[in-house]
Short mmCIF file of C-alpha atoms in Angstrom, two decimals:
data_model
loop_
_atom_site.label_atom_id
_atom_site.label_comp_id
_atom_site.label_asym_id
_atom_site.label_seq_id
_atom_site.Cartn_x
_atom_site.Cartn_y
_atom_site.Cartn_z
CA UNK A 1 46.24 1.52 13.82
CA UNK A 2 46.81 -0.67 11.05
CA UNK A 3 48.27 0.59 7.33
CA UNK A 4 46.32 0.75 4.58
CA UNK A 5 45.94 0.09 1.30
CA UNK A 6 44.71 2.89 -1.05
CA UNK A 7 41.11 1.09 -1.17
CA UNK A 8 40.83 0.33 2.36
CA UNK A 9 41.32 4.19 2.93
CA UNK A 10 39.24 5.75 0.53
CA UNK A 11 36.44 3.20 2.17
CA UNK A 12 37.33 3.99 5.66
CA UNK A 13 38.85 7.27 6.31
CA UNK A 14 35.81 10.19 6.11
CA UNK A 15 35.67 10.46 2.45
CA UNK A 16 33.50 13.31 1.48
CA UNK A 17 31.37 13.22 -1.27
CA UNK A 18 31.38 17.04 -2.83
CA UNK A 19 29.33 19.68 -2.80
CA UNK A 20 27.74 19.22 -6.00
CA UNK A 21 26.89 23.05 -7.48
CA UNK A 22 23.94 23.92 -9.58
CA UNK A 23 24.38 25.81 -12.87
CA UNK A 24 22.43 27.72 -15.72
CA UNK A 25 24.06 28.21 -18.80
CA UNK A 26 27.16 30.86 -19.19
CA UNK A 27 30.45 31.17 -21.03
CA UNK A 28 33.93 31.66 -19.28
CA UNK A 29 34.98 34.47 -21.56
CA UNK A 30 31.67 36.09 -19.63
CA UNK A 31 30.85 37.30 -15.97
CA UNK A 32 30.86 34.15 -14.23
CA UNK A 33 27.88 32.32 -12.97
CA UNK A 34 27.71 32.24 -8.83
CA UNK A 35 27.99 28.60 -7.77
CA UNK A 36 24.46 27.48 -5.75
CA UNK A 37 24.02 24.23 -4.13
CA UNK A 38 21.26 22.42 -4.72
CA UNK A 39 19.23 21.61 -2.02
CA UNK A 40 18.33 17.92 -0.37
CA UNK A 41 14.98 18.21 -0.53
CA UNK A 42 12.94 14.19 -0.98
CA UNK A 43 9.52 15.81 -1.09
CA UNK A 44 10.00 19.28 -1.96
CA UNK A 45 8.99 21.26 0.81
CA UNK A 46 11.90 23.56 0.76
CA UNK A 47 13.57 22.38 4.18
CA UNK A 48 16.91 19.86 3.66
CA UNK A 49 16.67 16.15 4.15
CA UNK A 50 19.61 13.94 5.75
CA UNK A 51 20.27 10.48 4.44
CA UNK A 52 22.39 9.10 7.39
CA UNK A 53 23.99 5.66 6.29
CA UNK A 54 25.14 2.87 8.26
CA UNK A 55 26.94 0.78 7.07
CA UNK A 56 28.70 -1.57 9.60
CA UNK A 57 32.17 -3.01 9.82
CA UNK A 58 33.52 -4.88 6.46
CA UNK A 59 33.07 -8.45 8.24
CA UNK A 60 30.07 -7.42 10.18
CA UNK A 61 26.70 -8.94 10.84
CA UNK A 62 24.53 -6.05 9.28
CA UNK A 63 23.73 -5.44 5.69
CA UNK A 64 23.80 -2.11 5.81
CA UNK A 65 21.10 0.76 5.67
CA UNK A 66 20.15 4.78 5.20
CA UNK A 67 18.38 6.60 6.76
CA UNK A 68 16.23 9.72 6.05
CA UNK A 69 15.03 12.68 8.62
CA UNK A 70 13.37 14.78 6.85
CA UNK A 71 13.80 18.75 7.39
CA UNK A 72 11.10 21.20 8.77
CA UNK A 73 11.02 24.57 10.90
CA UNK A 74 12.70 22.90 14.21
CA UNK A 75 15.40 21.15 12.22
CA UNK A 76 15.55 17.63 11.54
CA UNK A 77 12.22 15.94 12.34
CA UNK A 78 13.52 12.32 14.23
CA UNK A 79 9.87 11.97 14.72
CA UNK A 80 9.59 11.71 11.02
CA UNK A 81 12.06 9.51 9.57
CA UNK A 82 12.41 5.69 7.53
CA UNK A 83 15.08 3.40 7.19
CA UNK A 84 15.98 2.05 3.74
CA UNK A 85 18.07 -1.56 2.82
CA UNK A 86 18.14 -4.65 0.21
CA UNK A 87 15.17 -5.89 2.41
CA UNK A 88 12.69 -2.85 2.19
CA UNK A 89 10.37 -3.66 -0.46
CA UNK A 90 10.91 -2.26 -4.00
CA UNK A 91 14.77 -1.95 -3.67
CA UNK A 92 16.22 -4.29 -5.62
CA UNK A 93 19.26 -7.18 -4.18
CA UNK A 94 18.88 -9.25 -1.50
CA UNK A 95 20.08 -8.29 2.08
CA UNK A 96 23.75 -9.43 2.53
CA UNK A 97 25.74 -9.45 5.78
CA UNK A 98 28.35 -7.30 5.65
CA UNK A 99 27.15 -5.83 2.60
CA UNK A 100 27.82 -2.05 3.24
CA UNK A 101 24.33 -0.87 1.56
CA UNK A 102 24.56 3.23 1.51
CA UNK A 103 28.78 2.94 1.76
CA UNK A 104 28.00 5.53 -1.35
CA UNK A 105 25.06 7.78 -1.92
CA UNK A 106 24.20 10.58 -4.10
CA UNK A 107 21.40 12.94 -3.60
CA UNK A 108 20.08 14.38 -6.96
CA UNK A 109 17.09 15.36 -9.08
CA UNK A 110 17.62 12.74 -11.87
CA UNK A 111 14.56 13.17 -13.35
CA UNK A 112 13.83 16.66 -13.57
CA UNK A 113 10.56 16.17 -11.44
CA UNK A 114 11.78 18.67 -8.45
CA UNK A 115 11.98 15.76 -6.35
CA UNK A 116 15.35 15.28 -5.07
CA UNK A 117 16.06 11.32 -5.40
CA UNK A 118 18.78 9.36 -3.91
CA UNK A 119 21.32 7.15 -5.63
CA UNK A 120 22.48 4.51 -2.98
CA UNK A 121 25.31 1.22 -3.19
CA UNK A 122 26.94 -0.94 -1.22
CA UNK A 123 29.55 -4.10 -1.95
CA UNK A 124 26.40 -6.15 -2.18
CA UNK A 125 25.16 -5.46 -5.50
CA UNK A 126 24.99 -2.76 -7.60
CA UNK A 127 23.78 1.09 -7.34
CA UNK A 128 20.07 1.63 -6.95
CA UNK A 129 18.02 4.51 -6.75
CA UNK A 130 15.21 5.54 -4.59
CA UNK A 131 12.90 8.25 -5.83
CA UNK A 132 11.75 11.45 -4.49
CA UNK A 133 8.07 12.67 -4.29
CA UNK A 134 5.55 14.68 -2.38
CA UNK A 135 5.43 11.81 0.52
CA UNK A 136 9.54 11.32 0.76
CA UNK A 137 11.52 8.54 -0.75
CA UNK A 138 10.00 5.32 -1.28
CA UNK A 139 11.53 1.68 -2.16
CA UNK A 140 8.75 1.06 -4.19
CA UNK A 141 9.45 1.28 -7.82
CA UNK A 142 13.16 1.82 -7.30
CA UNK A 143 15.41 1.52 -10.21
CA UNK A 144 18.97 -0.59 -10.47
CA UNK A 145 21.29 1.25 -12.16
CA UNK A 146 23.69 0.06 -15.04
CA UNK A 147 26.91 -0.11 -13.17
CA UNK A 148 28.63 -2.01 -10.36
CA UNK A 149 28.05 0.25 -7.85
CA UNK A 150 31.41 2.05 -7.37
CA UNK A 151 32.12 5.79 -6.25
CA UNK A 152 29.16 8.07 -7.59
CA UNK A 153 28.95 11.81 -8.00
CA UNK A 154 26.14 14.11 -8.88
CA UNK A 155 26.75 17.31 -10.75
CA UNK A 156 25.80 19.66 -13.80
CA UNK A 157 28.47 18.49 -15.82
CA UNK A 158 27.24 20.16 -19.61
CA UNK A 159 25.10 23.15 -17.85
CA UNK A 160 22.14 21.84 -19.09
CA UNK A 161 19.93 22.23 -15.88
CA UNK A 162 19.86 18.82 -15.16
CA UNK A 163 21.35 16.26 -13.18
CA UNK A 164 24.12 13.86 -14.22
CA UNK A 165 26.62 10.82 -12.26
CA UNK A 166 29.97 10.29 -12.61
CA UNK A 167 31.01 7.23 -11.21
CA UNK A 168 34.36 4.97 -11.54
CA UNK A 169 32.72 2.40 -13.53
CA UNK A 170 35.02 2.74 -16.40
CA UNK A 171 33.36 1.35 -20.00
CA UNK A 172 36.03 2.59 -22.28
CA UNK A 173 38.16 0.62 -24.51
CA UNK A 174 41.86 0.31 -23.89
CA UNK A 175 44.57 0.11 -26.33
CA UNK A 176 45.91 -3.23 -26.63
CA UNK A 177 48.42 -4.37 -23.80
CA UNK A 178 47.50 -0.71 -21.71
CA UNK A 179 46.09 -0.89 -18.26
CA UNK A 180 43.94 2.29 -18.83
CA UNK A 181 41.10 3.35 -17.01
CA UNK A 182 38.91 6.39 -16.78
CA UNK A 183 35.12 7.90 -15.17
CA UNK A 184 31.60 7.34 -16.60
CA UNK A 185 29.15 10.21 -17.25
CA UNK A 186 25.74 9.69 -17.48
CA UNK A 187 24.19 13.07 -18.20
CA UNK A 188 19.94 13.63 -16.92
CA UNK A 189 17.26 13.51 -16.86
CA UNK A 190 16.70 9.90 -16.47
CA UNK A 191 13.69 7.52 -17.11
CA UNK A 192 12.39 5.61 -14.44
CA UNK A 193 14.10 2.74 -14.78
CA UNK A 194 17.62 4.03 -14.62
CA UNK A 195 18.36 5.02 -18.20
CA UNK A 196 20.50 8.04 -18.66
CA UNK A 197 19.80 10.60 -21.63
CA UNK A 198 23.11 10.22 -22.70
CA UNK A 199 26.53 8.92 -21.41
CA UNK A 200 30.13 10.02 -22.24
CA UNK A 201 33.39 7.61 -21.30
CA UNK A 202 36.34 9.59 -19.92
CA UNK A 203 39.77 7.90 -19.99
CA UNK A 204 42.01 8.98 -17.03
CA UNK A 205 45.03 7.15 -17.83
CA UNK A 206 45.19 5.84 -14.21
CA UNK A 207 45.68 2.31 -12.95
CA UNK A 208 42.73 1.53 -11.24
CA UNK A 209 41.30 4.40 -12.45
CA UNK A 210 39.89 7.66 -9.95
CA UNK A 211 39.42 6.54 -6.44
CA UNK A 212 37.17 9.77 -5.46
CA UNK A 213 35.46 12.86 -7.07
CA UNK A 214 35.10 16.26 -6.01
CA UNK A 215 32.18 18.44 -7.76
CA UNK A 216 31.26 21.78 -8.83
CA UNK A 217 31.78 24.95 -11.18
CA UNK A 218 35.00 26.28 -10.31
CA UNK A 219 35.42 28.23 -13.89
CA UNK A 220 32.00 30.27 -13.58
CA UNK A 221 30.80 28.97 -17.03
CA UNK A 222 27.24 27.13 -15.24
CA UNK A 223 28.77 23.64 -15.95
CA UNK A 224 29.84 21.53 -13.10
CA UNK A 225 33.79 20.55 -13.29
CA UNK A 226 35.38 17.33 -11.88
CA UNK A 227 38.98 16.90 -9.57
CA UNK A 228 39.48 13.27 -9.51
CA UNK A 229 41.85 11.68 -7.12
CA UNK A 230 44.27 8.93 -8.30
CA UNK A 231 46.73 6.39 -7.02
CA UNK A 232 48.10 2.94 -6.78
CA UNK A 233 48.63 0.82 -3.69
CA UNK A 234 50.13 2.98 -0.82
CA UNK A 235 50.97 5.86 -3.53
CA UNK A 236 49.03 8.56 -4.06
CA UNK A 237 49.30 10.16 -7.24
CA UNK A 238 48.31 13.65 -8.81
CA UNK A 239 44.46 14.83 -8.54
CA UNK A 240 43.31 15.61 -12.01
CA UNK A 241 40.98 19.03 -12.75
CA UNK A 242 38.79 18.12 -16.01
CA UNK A 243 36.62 20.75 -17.05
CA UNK A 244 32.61 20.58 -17.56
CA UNK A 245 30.85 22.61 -20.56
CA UNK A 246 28.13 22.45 -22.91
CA UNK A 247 29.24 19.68 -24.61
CA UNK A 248 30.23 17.23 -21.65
CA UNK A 249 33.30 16.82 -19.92
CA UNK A 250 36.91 17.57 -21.50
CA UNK A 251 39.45 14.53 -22.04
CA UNK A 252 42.32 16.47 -21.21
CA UNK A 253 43.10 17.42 -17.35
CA UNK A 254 45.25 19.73 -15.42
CA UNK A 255 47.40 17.96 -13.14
CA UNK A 256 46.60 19.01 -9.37
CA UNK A 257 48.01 17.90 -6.01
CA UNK A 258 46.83 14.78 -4.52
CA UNK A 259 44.24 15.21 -2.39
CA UNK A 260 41.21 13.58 -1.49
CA UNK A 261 37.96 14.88 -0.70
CA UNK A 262 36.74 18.42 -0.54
CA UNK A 263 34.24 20.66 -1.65
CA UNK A 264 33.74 23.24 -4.37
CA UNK A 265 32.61 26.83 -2.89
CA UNK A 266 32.70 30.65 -3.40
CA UNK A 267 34.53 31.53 0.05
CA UNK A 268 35.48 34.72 -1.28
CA UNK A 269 32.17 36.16 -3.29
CA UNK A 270 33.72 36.42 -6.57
CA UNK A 271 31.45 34.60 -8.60
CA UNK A 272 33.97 31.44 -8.91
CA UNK A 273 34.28 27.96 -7.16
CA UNK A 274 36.67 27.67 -5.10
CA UNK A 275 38.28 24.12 -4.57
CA UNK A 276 39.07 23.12 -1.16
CA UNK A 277 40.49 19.92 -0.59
CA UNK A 278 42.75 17.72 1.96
CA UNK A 279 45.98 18.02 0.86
CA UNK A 280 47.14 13.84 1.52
CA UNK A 281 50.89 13.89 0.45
CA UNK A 282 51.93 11.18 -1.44
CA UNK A 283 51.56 8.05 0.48
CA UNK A 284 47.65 7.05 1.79
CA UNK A 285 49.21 4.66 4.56
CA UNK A 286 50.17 8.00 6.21
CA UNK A 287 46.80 9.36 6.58
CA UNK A 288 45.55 7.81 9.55
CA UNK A 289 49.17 9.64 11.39
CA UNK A 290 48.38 13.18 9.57
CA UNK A 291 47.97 16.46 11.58
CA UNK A 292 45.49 17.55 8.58
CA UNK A 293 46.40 20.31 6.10
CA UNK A 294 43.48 21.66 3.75
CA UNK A 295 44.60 23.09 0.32
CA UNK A 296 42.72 25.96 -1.45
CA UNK A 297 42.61 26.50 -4.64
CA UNK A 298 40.95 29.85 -5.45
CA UNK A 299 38.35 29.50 -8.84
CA UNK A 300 38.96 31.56 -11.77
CA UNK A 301 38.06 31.11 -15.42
CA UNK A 302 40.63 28.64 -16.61
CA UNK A 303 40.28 25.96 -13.45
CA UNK A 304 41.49 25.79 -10.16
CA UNK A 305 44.41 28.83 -9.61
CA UNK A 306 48.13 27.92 -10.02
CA UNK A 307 49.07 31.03 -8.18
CA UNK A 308 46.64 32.31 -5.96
CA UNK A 309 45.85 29.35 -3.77
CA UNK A 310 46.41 28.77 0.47
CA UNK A 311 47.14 26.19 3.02
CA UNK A 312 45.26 25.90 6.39
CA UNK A 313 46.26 23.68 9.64
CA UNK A 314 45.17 23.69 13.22
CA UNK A 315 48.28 26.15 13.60
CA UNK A 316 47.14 28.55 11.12
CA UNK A 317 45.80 31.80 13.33
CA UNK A 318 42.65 32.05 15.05
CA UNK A 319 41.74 27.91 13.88
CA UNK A 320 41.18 26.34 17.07
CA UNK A 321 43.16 23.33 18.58
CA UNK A 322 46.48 21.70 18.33
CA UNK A 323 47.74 19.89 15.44
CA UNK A 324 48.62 16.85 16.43
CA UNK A 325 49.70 13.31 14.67
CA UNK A 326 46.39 11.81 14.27
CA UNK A 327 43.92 14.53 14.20
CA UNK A 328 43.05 14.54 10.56
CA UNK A 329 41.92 17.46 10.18
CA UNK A 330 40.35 17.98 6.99
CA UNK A 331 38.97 13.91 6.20
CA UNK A 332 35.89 15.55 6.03
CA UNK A 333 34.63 18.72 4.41
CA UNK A 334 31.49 20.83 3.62
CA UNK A 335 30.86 24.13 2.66
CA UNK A 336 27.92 26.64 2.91
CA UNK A 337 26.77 30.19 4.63
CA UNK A 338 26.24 29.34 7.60
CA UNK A 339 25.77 33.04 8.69
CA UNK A 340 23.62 34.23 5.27
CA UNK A 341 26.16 36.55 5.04
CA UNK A 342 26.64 35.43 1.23
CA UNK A 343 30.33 34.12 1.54
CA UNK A 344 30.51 30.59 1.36
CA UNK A 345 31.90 29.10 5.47
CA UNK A 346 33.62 25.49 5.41
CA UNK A 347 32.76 22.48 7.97
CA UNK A 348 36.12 20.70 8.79
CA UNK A 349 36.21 17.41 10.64
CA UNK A 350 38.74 16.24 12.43
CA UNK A 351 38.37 12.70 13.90
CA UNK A 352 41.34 11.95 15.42
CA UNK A 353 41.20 15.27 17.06
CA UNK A 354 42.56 14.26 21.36
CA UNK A 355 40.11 16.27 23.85
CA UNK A 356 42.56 17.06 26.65
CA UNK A 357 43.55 12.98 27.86
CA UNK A 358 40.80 11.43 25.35
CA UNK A 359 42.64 10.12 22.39
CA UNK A 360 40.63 10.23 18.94
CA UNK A 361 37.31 11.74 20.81
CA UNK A 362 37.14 13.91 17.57
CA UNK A 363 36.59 17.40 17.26
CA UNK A 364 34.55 19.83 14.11
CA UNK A 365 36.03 23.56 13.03
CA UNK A 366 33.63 26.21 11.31
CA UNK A 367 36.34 28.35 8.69
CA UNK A 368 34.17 31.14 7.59
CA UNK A 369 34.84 32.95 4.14
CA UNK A 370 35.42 36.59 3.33
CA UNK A 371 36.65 39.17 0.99
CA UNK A 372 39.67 37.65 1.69
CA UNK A 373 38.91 34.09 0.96
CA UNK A 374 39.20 31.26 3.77
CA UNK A 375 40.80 31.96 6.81
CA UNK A 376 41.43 31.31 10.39
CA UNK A 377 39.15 34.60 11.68
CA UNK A 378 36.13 34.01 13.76
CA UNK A 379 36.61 30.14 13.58
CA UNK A 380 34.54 27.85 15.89
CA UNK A 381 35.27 24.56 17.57
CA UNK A 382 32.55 21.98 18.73
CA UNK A 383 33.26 18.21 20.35
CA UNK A 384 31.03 16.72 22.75
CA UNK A 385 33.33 18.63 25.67
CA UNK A 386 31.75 21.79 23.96
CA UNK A 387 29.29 23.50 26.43
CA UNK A 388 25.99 22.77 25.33
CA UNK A 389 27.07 19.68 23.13
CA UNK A 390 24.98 16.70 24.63
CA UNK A 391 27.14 13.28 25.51
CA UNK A 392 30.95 12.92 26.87
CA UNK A 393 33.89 13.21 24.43
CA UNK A 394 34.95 9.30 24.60
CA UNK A 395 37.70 7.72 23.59
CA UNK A 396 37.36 6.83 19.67
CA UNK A 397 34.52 8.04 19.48
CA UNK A 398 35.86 9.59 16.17
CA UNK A 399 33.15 12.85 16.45
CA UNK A 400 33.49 15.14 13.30
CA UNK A 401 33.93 11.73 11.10
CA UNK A 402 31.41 13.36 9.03
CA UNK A 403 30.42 16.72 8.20
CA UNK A 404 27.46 18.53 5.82
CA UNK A 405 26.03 21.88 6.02
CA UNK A 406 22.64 22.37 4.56
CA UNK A 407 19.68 24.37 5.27
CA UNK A 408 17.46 22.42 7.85
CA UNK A 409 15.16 24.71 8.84
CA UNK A 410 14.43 26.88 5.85
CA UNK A 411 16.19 30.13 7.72
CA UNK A 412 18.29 30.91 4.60
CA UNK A 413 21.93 30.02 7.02
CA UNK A 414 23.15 26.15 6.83
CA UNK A 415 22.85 23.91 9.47
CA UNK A 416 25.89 21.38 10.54
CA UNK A 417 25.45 17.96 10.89
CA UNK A 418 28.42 16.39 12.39
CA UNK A 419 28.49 12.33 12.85
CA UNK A 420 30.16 10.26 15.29
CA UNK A 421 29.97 7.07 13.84
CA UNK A 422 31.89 4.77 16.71
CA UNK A 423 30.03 6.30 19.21
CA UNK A 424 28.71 4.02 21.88
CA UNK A 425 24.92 3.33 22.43
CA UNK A 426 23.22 0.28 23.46
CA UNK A 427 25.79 -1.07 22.26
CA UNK A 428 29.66 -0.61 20.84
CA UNK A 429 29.93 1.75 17.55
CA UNK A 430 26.15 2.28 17.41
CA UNK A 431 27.13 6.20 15.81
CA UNK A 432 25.62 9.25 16.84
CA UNK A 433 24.87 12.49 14.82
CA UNK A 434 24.49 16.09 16.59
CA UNK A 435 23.04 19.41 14.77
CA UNK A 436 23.76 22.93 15.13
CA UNK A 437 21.87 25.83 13.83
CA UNK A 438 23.24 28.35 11.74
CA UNK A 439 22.94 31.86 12.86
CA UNK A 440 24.49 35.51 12.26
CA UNK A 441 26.86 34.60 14.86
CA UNK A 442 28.01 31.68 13.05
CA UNK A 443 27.15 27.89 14.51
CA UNK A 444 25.15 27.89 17.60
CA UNK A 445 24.83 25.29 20.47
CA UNK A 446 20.77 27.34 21.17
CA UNK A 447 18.24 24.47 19.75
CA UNK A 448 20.76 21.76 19.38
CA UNK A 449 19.98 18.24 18.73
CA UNK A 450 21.51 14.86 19.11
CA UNK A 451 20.22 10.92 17.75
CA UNK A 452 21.39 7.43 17.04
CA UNK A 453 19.45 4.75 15.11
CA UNK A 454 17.75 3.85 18.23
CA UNK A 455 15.71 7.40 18.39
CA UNK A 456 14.99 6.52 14.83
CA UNK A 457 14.03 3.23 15.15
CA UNK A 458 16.35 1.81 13.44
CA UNK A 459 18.95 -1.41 13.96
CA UNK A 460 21.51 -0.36 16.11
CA UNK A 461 24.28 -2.74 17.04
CA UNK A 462 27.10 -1.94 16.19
CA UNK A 463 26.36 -0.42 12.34
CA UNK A 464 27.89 2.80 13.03
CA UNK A 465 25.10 5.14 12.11
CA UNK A 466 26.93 8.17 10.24
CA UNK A 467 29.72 6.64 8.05
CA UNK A 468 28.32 8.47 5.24
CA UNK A 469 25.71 11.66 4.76
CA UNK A 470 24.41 11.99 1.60
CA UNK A 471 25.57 15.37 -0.58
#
């Protein structure tokens, strides 16, 4: 496998986009305010959507595109589904070969309509935005946003109620002869055309400035905080925790170790967010050669805990598998109840994951929270070897290379949607997703479903369908 450079991997190992946690107002000093994800809903009938991306190679022959299944009682609906790009009319930019449209997504109510609408960009243009109503997205009177297009969040970052970006699309003003660069807030609702209420510029100090966000209210206060991960080149350096409230996001940070991706999540039912991340090291060219180690950070009212805080491998107890150089367990992460039992369970993918002689077939672990936070108890293990699992674990097939949990069918226990995005089709790296039902039990194999672009009706040579899942 060849190295990489720090931007090569944050575009092509399974970067996670958080989960982004919905807030009301609070304090810190008070009881602190449950984290609650909002829910991926384009027309607002109260079952999650999916927006699948796929994005093709970097020197491919496809522009790249999303798509949307919309939710109902059986799950995702692959009878009921559209395919977005530069070419569908309303979104603005013109189609561009191996322009990576949907290589970033947000999913967010940005105007405050209850319509959740979806912020999508590629290397071919800047970010645009699709919005929501009562008939689904729509490219028709689609907005371009005012930035480049790089790494986008969504979150509650003041506590306001509505939705706000952060992206890496640094504005600021440096001092004189300083290389400094930082995050841009735009805080909700926003107008039709793409104009935020407000905006705030947040220096990080960082060459290069963040390469990837994680989301959500880790200090209970109803305001959505921010990790951002940093480095230069091959060298990864420290996350950073900066702290949401009522009047925007801090400018000073708590140093954290680097990570990248994750998700912010009450695992243990204290009221809290708790930060779970992949725990990287200090070098990104040594990613694609990890085992996979996820770090926990355990929420309290001053930020992510220094003290009470846990490590979990493929050796810990009871997590299924091997560790093994390659797996990367951990490049992607979700988290939701997945058995309504009110504690927060954790999708883990692992990509590189060997099923028996099958190198990189890829491989998914359900951790489920408790009183005692995240552990190794009752976890589960699906790969397309899994009994009930349609298809044949293949060789890089790289199943698990995305994972989101979200309410499909309106049963009040999340869903997983795990992506395979070099499996074959038709034809090579065509990607695949698969979806299990939630249940008391924990993930469930009874009413499973399977599709590539092709069931969609989508393009599918070779644009590896599942790259990226909207959060």
């Amino acid at each position: 496998m060849p190295r990489r450079t720090l931007i090569t991997a944050i575009a092509v190992a399974a970067l996670t986009t958080p989960l982004a946690l919905c807030a009301t107002s609070g304090s810190a000093s008070a009881a602190p305010v449950p984290p609650r994800t909002p829910m991926t809903d384009f027309n607002h009938d109260g079952y999650a959507d999916l927006a699948i991306s796929a994005v093709g190679g970097y020197e491919g022959t496809t522009p790249g595109r999303v798509t949307v299944v919309y939710g109902s009682a059986a799950g995702p609906d692959t009878a009921r589904s559209k395919t977005f790009g530069r070419a569908t009319p309303g979104v603005p930019g013109d189609p561009q070969d191996g322009g990576r449209f949907g290589q970033e997504t947000a999913a967010a109510d940005l105007d405050g309509d209850q319509y959740t609408d979806l912020v999508v960009a590629g290397s071919d243009g800047g970010a645009v935005v699709l919005w929501g109503s009562a008939s689904g997205l729509s490219g028709e009177g689609s907005a371009r946003l005012p930035w480049r297009g790089g790494h986008v969040t969504a979150g509650d970052f003041n506590g306001d109620g509505n939705r706000d970006l952060v992206t890496v699309d640094f504005e600021g003003e440096a001092d004189p002869g300083e290389d400094i660069q930082g995050m841009s807030l735009s805080y909700g609702p926003f107008t039709r055309d793409g104009k935020a209420a407000s905006k705030q510029q947040v220096p990080t100090s960082r060459t290069f400035g963040p390469a990837a966000f994680v989301v959500g209210d880790v200090t209970g206060d109803g305001a959505d905080d921010i990790v951002s991960s940093h480095g230069f080149e091959e060298k990864a350096h420290a996350s950073r925790f900066w702290k949401g409230g009522k009047d925007g996001v801090s400018t000073t940070s708590q140093p954290l170790a680097a990570s990248l991706g994750g998700a912010v999540a009450d695992v243990d039912k204290d009221g809290y967010g708790d930060l779970i991340v992949r725990d990287i090291g200090d070098n990104y060219e040594d990613m694609p050669y990890q085992k996979g180690t996820i770090l926990i950070k355990y929420g309290s009212a001053s930020g992510p805990s220094t003290t009470r805080t846990a490590k979990l491998t493929q050796e810990t107890a009871g997590v299924p598998g091997v560790g093994e150089e390659g797996d990367e367990f951990g490049s992607s992460i979700s988290a939701g109840d997945v058995n309504g039992d009110g504690y927060a369970d954790v999708a883990v993918g692992i990509p590189g994951e060997d099923i028996e002689s099958v190198r990189d077939a890829g491989s998914t672990v359900l951790l489920k929270g408790s009183r005692a936070g995240l552990t190794g108890t009752g976890a589960q293990a699906f790969q397309q070897s899994t009994a009930g699992v349609p298809g044949v674990s293949e060789k890089d097939d790289t199943f698990g290379g995305q994972v989101l949990l979200s309410d499909t069918n309106k049963d009040g226990e999340a869903d997983l949607t795990a992506t395979a995005p070099l499996e074959d089709g038709t034809y090579a790296d065509s990607g695949a997703a698969w979806h299990l039902r939630g249940s008391a039990r924990g993930l469930t194999v009874t009413g499973i479903t399977s599709f590539g672009p092709a069931a969609l009706g989508a393009p599918d040579k070779s644009v590896r369908f599942g790259d990226v899942l909207a959060r």
